[in-house]
Structure formats: C-alpha cells, structure tokens
Short mmCIF file of C-alpha atoms (C1' of nucleotides) in Angstrom, two decimals:
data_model
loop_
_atom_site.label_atom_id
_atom_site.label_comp_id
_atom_site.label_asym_id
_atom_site.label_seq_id
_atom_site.Cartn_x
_atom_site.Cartn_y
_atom_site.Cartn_z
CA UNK A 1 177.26 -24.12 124.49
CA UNK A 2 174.35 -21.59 124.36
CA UNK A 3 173.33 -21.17 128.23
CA UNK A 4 170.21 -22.48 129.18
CA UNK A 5 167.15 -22.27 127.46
CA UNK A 6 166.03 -24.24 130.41
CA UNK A 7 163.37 -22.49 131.89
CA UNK A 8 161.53 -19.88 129.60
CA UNK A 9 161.16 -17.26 132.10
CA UNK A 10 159.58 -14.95 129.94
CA UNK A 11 157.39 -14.18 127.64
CA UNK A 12 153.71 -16.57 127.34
CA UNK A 13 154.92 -18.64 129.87
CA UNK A 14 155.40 -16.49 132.32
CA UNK A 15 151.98 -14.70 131.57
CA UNK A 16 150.39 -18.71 131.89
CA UNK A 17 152.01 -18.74 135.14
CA UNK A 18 150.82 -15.45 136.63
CA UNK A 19 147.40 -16.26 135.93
CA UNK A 20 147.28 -19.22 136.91
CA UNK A 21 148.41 -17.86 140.35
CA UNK A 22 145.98 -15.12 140.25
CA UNK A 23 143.08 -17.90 139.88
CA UNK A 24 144.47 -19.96 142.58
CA UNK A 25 144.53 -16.87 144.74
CA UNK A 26 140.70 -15.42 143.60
CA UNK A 27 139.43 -18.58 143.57
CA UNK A 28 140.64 -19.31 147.18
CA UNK A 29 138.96 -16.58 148.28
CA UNK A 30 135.72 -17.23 146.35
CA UNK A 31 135.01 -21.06 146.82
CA UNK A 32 137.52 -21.74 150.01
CA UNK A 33 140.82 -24.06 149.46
CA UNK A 34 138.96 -27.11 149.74
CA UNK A 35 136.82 -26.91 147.19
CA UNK A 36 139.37 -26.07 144.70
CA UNK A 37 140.18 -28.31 141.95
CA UNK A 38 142.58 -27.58 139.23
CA UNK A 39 139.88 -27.37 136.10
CA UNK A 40 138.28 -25.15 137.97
CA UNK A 41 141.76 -23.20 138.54
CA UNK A 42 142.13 -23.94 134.75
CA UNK A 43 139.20 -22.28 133.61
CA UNK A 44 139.78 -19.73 135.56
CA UNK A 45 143.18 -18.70 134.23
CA UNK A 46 141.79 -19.10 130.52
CA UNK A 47 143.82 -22.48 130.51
CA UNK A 48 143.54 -25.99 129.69
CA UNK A 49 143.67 -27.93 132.60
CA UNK A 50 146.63 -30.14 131.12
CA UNK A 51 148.96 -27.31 131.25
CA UNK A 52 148.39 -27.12 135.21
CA UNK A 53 149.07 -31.00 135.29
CA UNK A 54 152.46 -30.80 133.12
CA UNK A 55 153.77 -27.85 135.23
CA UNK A 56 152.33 -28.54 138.51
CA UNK A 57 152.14 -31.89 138.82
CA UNK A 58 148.84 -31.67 140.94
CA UNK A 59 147.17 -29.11 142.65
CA UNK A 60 149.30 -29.50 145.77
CA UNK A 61 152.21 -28.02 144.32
CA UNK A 62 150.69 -25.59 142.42
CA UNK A 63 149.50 -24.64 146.08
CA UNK A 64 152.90 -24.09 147.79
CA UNK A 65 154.20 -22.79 145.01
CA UNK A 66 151.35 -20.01 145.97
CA UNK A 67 151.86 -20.12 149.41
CA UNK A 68 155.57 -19.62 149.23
CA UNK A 69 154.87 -16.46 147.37
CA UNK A 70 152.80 -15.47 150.35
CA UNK A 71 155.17 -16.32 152.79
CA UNK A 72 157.30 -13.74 151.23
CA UNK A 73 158.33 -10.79 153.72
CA UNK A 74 157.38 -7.96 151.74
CA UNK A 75 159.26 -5.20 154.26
CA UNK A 76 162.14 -5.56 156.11
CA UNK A 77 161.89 -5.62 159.73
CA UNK A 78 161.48 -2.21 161.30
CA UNK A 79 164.02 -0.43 163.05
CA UNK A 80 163.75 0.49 166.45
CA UNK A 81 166.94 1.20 167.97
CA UNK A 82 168.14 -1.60 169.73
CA UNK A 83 168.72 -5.09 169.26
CA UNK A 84 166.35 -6.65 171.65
CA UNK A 85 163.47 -4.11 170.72
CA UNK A 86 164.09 -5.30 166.90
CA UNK A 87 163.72 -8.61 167.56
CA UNK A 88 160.78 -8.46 170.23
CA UNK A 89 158.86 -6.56 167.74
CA UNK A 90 159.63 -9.35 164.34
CA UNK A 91 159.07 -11.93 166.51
CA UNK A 92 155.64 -10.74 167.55
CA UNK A 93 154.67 -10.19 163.73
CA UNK A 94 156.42 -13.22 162.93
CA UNK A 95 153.75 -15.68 165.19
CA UNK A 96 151.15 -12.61 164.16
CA UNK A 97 151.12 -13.91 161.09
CA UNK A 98 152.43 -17.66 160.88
CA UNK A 99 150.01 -18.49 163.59
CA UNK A 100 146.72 -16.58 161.80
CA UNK A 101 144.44 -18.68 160.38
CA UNK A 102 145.55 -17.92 156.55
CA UNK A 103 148.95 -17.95 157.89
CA UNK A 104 148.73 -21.40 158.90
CA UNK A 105 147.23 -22.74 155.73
CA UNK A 106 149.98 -21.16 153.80
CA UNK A 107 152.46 -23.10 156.36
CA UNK A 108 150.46 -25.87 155.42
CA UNK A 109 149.90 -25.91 151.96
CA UNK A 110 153.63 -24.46 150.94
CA UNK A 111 154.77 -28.06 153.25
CA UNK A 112 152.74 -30.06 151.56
CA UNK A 113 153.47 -30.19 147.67
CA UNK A 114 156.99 -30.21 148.19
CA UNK A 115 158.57 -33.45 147.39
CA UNK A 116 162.02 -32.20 147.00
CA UNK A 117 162.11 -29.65 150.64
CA UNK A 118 162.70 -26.82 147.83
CA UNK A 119 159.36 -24.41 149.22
CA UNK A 120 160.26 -25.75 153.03
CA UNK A 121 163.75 -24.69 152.43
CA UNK A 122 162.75 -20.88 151.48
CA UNK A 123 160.29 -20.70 153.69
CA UNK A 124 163.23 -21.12 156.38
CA UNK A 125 165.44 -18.75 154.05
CA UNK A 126 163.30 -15.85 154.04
CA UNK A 127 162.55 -15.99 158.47
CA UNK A 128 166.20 -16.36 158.09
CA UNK A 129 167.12 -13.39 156.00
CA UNK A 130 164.51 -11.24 158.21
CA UNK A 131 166.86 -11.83 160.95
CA UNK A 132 170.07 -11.13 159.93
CA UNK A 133 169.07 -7.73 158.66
CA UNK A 134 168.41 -7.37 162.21
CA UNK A 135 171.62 -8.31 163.47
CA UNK A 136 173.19 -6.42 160.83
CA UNK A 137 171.90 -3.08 162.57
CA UNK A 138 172.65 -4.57 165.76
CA UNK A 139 176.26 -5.32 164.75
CA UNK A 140 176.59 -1.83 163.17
CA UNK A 141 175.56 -0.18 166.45
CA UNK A 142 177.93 -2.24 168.30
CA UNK A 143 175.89 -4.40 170.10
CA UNK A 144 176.52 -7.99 170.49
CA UNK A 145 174.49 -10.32 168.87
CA UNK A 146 173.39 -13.93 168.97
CA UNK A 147 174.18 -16.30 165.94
CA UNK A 148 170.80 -16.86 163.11
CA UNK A 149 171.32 -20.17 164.23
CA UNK A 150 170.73 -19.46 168.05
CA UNK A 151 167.59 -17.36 166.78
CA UNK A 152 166.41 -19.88 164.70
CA UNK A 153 166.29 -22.87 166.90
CA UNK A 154 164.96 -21.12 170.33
CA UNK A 155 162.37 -18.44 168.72
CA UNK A 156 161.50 -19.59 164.99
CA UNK A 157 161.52 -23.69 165.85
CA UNK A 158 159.49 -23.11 168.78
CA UNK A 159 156.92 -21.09 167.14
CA UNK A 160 156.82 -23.41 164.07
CA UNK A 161 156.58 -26.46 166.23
CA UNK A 162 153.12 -25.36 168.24
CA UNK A 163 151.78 -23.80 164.91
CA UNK A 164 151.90 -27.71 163.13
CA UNK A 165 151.91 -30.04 165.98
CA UNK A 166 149.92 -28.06 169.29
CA UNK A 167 146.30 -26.98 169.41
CA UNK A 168 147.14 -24.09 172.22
CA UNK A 169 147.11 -20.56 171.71
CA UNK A 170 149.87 -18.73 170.96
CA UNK A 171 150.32 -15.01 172.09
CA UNK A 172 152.64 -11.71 171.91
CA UNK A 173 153.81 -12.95 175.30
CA UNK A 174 155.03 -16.16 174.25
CA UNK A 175 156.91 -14.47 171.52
CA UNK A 176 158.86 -11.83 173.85
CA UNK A 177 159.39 -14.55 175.97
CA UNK A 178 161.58 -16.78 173.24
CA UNK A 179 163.17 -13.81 172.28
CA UNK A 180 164.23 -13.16 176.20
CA UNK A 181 165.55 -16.45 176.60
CA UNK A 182 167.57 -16.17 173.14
CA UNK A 183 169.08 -12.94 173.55
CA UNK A 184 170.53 -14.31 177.59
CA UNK A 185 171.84 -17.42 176.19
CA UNK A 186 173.73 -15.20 173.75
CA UNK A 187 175.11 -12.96 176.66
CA UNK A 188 175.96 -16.22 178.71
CA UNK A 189 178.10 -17.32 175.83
CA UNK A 190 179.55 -14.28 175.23
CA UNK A 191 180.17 -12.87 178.73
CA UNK A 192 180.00 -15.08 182.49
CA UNK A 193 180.20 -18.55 181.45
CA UNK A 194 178.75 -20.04 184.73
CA UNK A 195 179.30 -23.85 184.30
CA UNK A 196 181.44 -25.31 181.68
CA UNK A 197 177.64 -26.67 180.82
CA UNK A 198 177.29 -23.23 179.49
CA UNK A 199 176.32 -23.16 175.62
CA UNK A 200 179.14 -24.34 172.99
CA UNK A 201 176.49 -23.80 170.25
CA UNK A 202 177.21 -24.67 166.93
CA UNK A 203 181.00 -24.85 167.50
CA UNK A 204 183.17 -23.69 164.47
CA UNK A 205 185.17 -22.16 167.22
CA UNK A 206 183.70 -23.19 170.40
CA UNK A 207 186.96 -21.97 172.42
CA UNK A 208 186.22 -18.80 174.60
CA UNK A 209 185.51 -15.57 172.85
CA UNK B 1 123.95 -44.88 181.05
CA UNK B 2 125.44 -46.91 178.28
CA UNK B 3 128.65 -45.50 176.97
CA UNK B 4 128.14 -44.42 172.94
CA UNK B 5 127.67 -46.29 170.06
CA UNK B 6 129.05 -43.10 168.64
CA UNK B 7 131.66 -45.17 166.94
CA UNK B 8 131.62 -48.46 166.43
CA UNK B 9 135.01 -49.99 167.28
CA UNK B 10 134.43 -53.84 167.06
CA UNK B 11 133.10 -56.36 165.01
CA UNK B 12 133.03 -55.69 161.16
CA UNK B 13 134.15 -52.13 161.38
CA UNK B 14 137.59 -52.89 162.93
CA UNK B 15 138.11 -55.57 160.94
CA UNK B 16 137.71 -53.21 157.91
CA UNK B 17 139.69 -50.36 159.39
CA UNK B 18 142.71 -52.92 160.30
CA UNK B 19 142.93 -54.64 156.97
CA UNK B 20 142.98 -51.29 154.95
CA UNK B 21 145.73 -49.87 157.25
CA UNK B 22 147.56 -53.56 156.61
CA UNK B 23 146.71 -53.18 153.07
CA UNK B 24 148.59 -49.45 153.31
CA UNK B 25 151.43 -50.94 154.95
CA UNK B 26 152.00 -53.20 152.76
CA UNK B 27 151.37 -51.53 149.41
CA UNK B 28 153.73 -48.92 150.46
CA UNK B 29 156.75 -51.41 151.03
CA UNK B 30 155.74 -52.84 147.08
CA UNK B 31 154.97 -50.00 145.42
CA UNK B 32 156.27 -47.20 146.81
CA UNK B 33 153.78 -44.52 148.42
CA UNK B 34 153.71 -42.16 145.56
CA UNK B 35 151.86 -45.23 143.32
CA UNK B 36 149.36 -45.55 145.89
CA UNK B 37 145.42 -45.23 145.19
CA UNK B 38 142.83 -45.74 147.05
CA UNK B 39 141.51 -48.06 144.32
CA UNK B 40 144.58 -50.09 145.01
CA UNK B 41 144.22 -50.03 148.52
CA UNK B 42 140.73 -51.26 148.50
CA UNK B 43 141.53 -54.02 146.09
CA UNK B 44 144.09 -55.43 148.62
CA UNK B 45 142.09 -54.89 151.84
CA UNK B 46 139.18 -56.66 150.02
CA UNK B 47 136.78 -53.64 150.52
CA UNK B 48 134.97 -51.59 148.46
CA UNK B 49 136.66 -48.57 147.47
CA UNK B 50 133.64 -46.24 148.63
CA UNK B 51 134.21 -47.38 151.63
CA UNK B 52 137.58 -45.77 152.12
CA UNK B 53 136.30 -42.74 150.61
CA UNK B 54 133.68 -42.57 153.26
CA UNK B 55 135.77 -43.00 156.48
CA UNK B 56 138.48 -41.67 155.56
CA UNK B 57 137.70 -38.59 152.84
CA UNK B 58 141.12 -39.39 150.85
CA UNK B 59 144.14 -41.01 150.71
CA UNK B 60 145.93 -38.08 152.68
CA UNK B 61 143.36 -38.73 155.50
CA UNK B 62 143.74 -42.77 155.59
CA UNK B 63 147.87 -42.29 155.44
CA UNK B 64 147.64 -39.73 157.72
CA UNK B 65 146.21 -42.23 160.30
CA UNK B 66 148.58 -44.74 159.61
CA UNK B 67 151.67 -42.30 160.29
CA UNK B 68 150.59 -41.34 163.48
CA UNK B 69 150.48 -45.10 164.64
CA UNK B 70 153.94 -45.62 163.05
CA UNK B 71 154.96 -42.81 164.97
CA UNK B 72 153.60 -44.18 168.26
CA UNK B 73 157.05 -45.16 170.10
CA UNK B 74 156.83 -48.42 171.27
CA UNK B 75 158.73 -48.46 174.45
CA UNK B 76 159.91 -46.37 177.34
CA UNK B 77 162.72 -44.10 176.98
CA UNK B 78 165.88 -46.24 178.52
CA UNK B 79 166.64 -45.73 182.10
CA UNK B 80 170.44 -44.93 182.22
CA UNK B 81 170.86 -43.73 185.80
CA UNK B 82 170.66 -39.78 185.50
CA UNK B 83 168.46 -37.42 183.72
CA UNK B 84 171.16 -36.17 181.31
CA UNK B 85 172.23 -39.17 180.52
CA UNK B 86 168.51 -40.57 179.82
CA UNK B 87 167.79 -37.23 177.95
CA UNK B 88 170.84 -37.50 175.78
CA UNK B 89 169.63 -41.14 174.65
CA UNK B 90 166.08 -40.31 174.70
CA UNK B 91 167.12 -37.01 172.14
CA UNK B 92 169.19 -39.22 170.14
CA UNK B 93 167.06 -41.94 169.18
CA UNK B 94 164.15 -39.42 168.47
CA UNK B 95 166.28 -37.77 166.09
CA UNK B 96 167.62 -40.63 164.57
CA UNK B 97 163.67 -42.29 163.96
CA UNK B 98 162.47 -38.70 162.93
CA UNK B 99 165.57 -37.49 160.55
CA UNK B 100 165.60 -40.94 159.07
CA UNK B 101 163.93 -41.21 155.34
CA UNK B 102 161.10 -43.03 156.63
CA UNK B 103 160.90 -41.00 159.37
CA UNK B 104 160.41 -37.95 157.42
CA UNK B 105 158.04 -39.42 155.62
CA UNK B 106 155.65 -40.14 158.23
CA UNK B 107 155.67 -36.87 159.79
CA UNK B 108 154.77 -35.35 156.62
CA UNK B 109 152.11 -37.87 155.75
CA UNK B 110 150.65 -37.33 159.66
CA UNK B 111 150.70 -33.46 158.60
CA UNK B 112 149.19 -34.00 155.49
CA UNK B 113 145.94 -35.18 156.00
CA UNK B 114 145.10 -33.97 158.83
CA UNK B 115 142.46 -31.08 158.34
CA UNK B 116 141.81 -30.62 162.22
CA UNK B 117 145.33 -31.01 163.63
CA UNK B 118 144.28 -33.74 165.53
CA UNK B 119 146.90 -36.40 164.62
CA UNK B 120 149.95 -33.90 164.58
CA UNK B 121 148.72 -32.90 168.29
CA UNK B 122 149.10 -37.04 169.25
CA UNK B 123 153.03 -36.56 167.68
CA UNK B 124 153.23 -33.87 170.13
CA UNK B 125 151.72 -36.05 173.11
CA UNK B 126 154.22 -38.81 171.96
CA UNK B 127 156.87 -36.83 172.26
CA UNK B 128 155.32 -35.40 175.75
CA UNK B 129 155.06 -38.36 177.07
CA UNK B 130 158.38 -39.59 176.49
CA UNK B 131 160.06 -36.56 178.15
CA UNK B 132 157.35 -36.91 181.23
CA UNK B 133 158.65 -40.64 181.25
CA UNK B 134 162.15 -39.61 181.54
CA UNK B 135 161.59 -36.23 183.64
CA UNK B 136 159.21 -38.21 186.49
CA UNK B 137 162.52 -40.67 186.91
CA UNK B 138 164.65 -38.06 187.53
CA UNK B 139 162.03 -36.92 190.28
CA UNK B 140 161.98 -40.14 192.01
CA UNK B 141 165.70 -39.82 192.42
CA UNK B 142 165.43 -36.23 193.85
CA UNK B 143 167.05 -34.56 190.61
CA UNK B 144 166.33 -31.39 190.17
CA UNK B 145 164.15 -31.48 186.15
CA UNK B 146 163.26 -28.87 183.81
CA UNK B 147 159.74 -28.62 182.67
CA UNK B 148 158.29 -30.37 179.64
CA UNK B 149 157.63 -27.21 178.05
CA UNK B 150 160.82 -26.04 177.94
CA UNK B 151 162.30 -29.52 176.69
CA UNK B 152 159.70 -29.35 173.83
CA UNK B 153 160.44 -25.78 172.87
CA UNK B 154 164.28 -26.46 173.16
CA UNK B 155 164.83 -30.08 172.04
CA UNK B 156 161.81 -31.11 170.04
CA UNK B 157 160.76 -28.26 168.26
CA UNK B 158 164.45 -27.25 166.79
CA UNK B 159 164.45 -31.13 165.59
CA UNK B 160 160.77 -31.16 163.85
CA UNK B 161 161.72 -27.70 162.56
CA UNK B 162 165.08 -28.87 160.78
CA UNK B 163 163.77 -32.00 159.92
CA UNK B 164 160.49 -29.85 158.12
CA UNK B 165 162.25 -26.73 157.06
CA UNK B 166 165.72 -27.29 156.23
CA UNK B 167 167.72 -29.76 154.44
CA UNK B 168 170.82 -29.85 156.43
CA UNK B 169 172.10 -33.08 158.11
CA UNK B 170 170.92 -33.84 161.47
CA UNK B 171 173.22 -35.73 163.68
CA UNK B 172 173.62 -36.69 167.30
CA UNK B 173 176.47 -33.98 168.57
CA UNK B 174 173.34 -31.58 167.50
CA UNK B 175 170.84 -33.66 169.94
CA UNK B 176 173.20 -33.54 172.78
CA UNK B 177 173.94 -30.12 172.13
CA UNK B 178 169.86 -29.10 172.68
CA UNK B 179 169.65 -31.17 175.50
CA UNK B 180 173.34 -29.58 176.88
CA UNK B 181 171.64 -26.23 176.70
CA UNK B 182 168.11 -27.26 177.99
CA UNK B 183 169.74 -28.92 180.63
CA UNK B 184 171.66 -25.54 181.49
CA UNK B 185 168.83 -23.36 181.18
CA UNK B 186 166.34 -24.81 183.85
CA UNK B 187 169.71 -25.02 186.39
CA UNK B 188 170.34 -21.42 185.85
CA UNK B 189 166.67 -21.20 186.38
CA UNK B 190 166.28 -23.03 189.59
CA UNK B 191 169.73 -21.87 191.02
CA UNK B 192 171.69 -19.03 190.45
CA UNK B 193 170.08 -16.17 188.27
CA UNK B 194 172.86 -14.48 187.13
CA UNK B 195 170.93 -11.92 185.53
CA UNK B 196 167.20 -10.57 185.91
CA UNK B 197 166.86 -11.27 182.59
CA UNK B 198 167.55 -15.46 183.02
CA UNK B 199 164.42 -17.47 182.31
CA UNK B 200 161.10 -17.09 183.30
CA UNK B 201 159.29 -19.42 181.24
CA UNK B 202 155.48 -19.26 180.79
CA UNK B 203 155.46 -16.89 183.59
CA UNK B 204 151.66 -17.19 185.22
CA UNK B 205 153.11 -13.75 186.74
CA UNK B 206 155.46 -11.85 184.87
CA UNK B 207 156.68 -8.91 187.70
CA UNK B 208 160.09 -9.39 188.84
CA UNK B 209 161.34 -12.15 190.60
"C1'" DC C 1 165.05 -8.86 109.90
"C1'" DG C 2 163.15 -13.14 109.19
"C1'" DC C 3 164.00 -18.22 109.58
"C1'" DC C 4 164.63 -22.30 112.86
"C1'" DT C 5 164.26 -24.88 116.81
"C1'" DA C 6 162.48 -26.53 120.75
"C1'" DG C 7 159.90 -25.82 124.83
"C1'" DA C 8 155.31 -24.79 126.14
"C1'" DA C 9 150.30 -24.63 125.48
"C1'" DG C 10 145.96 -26.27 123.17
"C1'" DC C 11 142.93 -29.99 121.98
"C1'" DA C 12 140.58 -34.24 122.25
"C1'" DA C 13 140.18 -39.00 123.24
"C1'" DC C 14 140.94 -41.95 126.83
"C1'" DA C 15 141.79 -43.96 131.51
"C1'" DA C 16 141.28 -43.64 136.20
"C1'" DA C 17 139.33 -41.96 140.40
"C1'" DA C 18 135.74 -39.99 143.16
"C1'" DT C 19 130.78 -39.41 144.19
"C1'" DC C 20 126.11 -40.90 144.98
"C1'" DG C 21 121.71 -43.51 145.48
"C1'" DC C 22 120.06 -47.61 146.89
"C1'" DA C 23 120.18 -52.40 148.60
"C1'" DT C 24 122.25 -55.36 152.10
"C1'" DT C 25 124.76 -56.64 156.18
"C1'" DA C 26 125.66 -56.88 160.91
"C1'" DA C 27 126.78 -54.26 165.74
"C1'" DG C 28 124.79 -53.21 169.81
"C1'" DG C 29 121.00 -52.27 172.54
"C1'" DT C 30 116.32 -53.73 174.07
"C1'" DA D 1 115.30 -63.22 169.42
"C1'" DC D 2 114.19 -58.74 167.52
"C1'" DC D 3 114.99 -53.80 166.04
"C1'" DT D 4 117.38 -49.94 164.90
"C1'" DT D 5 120.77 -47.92 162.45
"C1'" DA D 6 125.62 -47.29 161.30
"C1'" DA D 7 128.53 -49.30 158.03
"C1'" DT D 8 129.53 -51.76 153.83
"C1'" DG D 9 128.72 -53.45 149.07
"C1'" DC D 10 127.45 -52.53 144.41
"C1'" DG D 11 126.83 -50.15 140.25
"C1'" DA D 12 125.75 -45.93 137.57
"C1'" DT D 13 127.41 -41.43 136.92
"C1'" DT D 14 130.38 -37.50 137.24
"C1'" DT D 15 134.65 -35.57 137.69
"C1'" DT D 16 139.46 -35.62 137.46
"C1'" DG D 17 143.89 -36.99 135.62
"C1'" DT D 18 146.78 -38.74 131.48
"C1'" DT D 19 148.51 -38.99 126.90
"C1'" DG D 20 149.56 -38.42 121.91
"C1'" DC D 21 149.51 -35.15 118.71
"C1'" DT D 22 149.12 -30.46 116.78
"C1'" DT D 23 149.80 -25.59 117.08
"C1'" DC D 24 151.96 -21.60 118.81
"C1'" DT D 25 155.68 -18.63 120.18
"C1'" DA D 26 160.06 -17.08 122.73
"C1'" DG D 27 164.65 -16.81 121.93
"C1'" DG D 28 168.75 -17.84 119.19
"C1'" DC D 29 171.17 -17.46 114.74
"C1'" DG D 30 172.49 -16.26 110.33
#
DNA sequence: CGCCTAGAAGCAACAAAATCGCATTAAGGT
DNA sequence: ACCTTAATGCGATTTTGTTGCTTCTAGGCG
C-alpha cells in the first residue's frame, strides 16, 4: 500500500540524470549532434555507458528528452494590452525560435525518440499553455477571444507544418498574417455569420452564440 | 552534351537499391521495424552490409527512403463533380492513410532520416499535387478555387500537426470541418470582405485593399 | 537512529554493428 | 572492344550495444 517507489526522483538518480543532460548539452555544443555517441555522453557525465542504455534506451531518446527541456517556455508571453497585439507578438517569437536552426533540431530530435507521442504531446502542451495565458488576459479585459483550438490549428499547425515538411523561408510576416486570419475567423463566428458555411468549429455547442 | 553519370540509375546499382528496399519491406511485415538491422537487411537483399552503410549512412536514412515512396499516393484524387465535394473526399482519405498506424509510421520514419529535409519536402509536393489535381478541375468548370497555400496551411498542416503532436483521435467530421472553413475563407476572400481585416494571404503587397 | 529492501549504477565479458582499406565487378562513355 | 571509375564485395578492425552479476544508496519501517 506504500505509494510508489516508482520512480526515484531524488537523490543519486536524479544527480545521474542531470549530468547526463549537462553532457548531452556541452557536448552538443563541442563536437556537433552528429557526432555524438552515448560513451562519449557517458564519459562525459562520469558514467558508465550502460546506465545511459537502461534509462534511455538509445541516444535518441536521451535526445528529446533534452530537447523537450529546451522547448520549455521559460517566460510567459508578454503583455501588451490587447489581444491581437499579444498574440502577433508570441507568434512572431514562436516561428523566431521553432524555425531557428537549433530550434529546428530540437523539433527534430524531441520527435524523434519518442515511441510512445509522450515528448510530441508536451511539446504541443507547452505552445498550448503559452496561449491560453494569453486569452486569459484577453478574457479578463473583456475582449472576445478565439478557442486554443482555433489558435492551434490556423497559427501553430501551419508554422509546424513548413518547419518539418517545406524548405521556404519563414518570416515575421507570415506569422502576423496567421494570427490575422485566426483572430477574423473568431469574430465571424462570434459576430456576422455570412453563409451558414461560416465556421461551426469544434462544435460542443455549435448553435449560435 | 551527355546528361551525368552523376548517379548511376541502371544496371547493377538499381538492382541493388530495389532489392534492399524489397528486403525492408518485407522484413518489416516479419519482424516488426523496431528488430530491424541493417545486418538483417543486407542478409535478405543478398548484399553486403557495407554497402548499405555506404549509400545510405544508416538505417534511418534507407527507411527514410522507403517511407517517402510508401507515401507516394498512387492515384488521382476522385472526381466527384464539385470542388467541395472532391476536397471533402480528397481530405478524408488523406487523413484516414496518414492517421492510420502505418500511416504514422511512415511519416515519422520519412522525418527521421532525413538530414537535409529533402524527403519530408516530396510529402509536401504529394500533398501539393493532390490539391493542384483537385483545384485545376474545379478551374476547368469555372469554380471559383482557393489557393494551394491556403489549403496546405488550413487542411494539411492542422492534420500532419495532430497526427505529429497530439494524441487525440482524428476522424472525418474533423477533415470536412478544415475543408468547410478553407472553403469559406477564400469565398469571403474573393467576394464579399466583410471586414478590412478578412484575408489577405501571402500578400506580395500588404497596403489596403 | 539504524536496519532492510529494492531500484539504480558500476563493472566486465560478450555480442553485434559500423567503419575502413583494398580487391573486384560492371556501367557508361569513347 | 576498351577504359575509366563509381559501386560492390570481402575481411580485418574498431566501436557500440547487451547482459549477468555485484555494489551502492534512497527511502521506508520498526
């Protein structure tokens, strides 16, 4: 009946785990990604390279489990005043720094050891979380805002899909311009509904508002 | 004058190339991908394994290759008389193929090993091409279409993200429901703009309209 | 406060895979 | 038919990945 002695989240564990993590990261820097292997991470860390293998796996997932960390916002999104000024301005950092050459790698590597979607899955968590802080302001000044959903699939999707799958460039412009056509489909939904064609998104209540 | 020998796509070489991907193939239907080596591989293709480590680097590289031709659709979309109703049935059956377990697993594998994002760029022409299939129809029969662009950022890119990010189920409703609003978007766009704020997409000039 | 237990790390022998030099084959052009 | 050279085969060597067993220690319990 004791809890869980499941995971030991403390103690030498924990300390194996940091540096192994702090390797990975130095050693990234030092020798580039590609030339990493994981005795070299091992010796590193002070390690033996069987520990890496029974906790890792392989060196992919030890890598996303790195990346994730990186992916982490570290502030919240700033706080401009208004809605559409909030978003323009995450958005822009958002492809800033998912589209950035390190960015992408993380994208990469936190995709790629991840059998189980677990690392994809907070990966989508944490754009997710950035945004409903926004619309939490936005709501608290009154404003109407567009479901996480709506922001999701027409400004994070987008972004994410040329990032993996297109060569192009990606700019500041291209961001706005997402956000643009995000926050009008909201208003159409909310306000004028010009053709019944207009935008039953997501319906848990797709009646009229 | 003579083209380039640059690669040498008959004779021996293709041979070589087609019996290892055939040797993939079917060593992933026996053994399951995760017990594949390129040892094993070789074995069954009756080639020396340093030959697969030459052309193709690694076994992320080799499946890699043989995603993307999995992924290659095979026929046109269906013709089914209008645009929305060949973009509803085009949308579908990507989903479907993409969201299924298989599915999945090629678009990872064709992200995997793929160091200069050339094979997830051919994904993206796939799906391009599909949509221009579809969208040059509805041309011939004076419809008015949306642009590609917008039916990859609105339809596609929400799909691959889901499918990548987030473990929820995918179903059709959710297709139709991109291409509903994708639809509705480039009419608003062409017709009446209720607002200043309506759509302008990849605007080559971005003054007012 | 000190034992007990079990999960985690160390160690070392082993198995498997990846790399490399060199010999051989065979496309493709002349 | 010959020549050039990319591509493959082969085998030795290095590196990486696996496994059984021992040792250590965090966390629970009396």
């Amino acid at each position: 009946m004791s809890p869980r002695p499941m995971v030991r989240p403390g103690g030498r564990s924990a300390r194996v785990q940091e540096s192994v993590h702090a390797a990975v990261r130095e050693l990234v820097g030092e020798v580039g990604r590609d030339a990493l292997t994981v005795p070299m991470v091992a010796t590193r860390a002070g390690v033996t390279p069987s520990t890496i293998y029974r906790r890792w796996g392989d060196l992919q997932e030890l890598l996303s489990d790195v990346a994730v960390e990186r992916l982490r916002p570290e502030t919240d999104p700033a706080d401009l005043g208004s809605l559409r000024a909030d978003l323009d301005a995450w958005a822009e950092q958002f492809l800033d720094e998912m589209a950035s050459p390190p960015g992408r790698a993380y994208i990469r590597d936190a995709l790629l050891g991840d059998p189980d979607g677990t690392n994809a899955g907070q990966c989508s968590a944490y754009a997710a979380e950035q945004i409903d802080v926004v619309l939490a302001r936005a709501v608290q000044r009154g404003e109407p805002v567009p479901e996480t959903e709506l922001l999701i699939d027409r400004v994070v999707a987008p972004i994410m899909y040329r990032i993996l799958f297109r060569p192009g460039r990606l700019d500041a412009a291209y961001a706005r311009e997402l956000v643009t056509n995000a926050v009008y489909a909201q208003q159409v939904e909310a306000g004028a509904r010009p053709t019944q064609a207009a935008a039953p998104r997501r319906s848990k209540k797709k009646t009229d508002n």
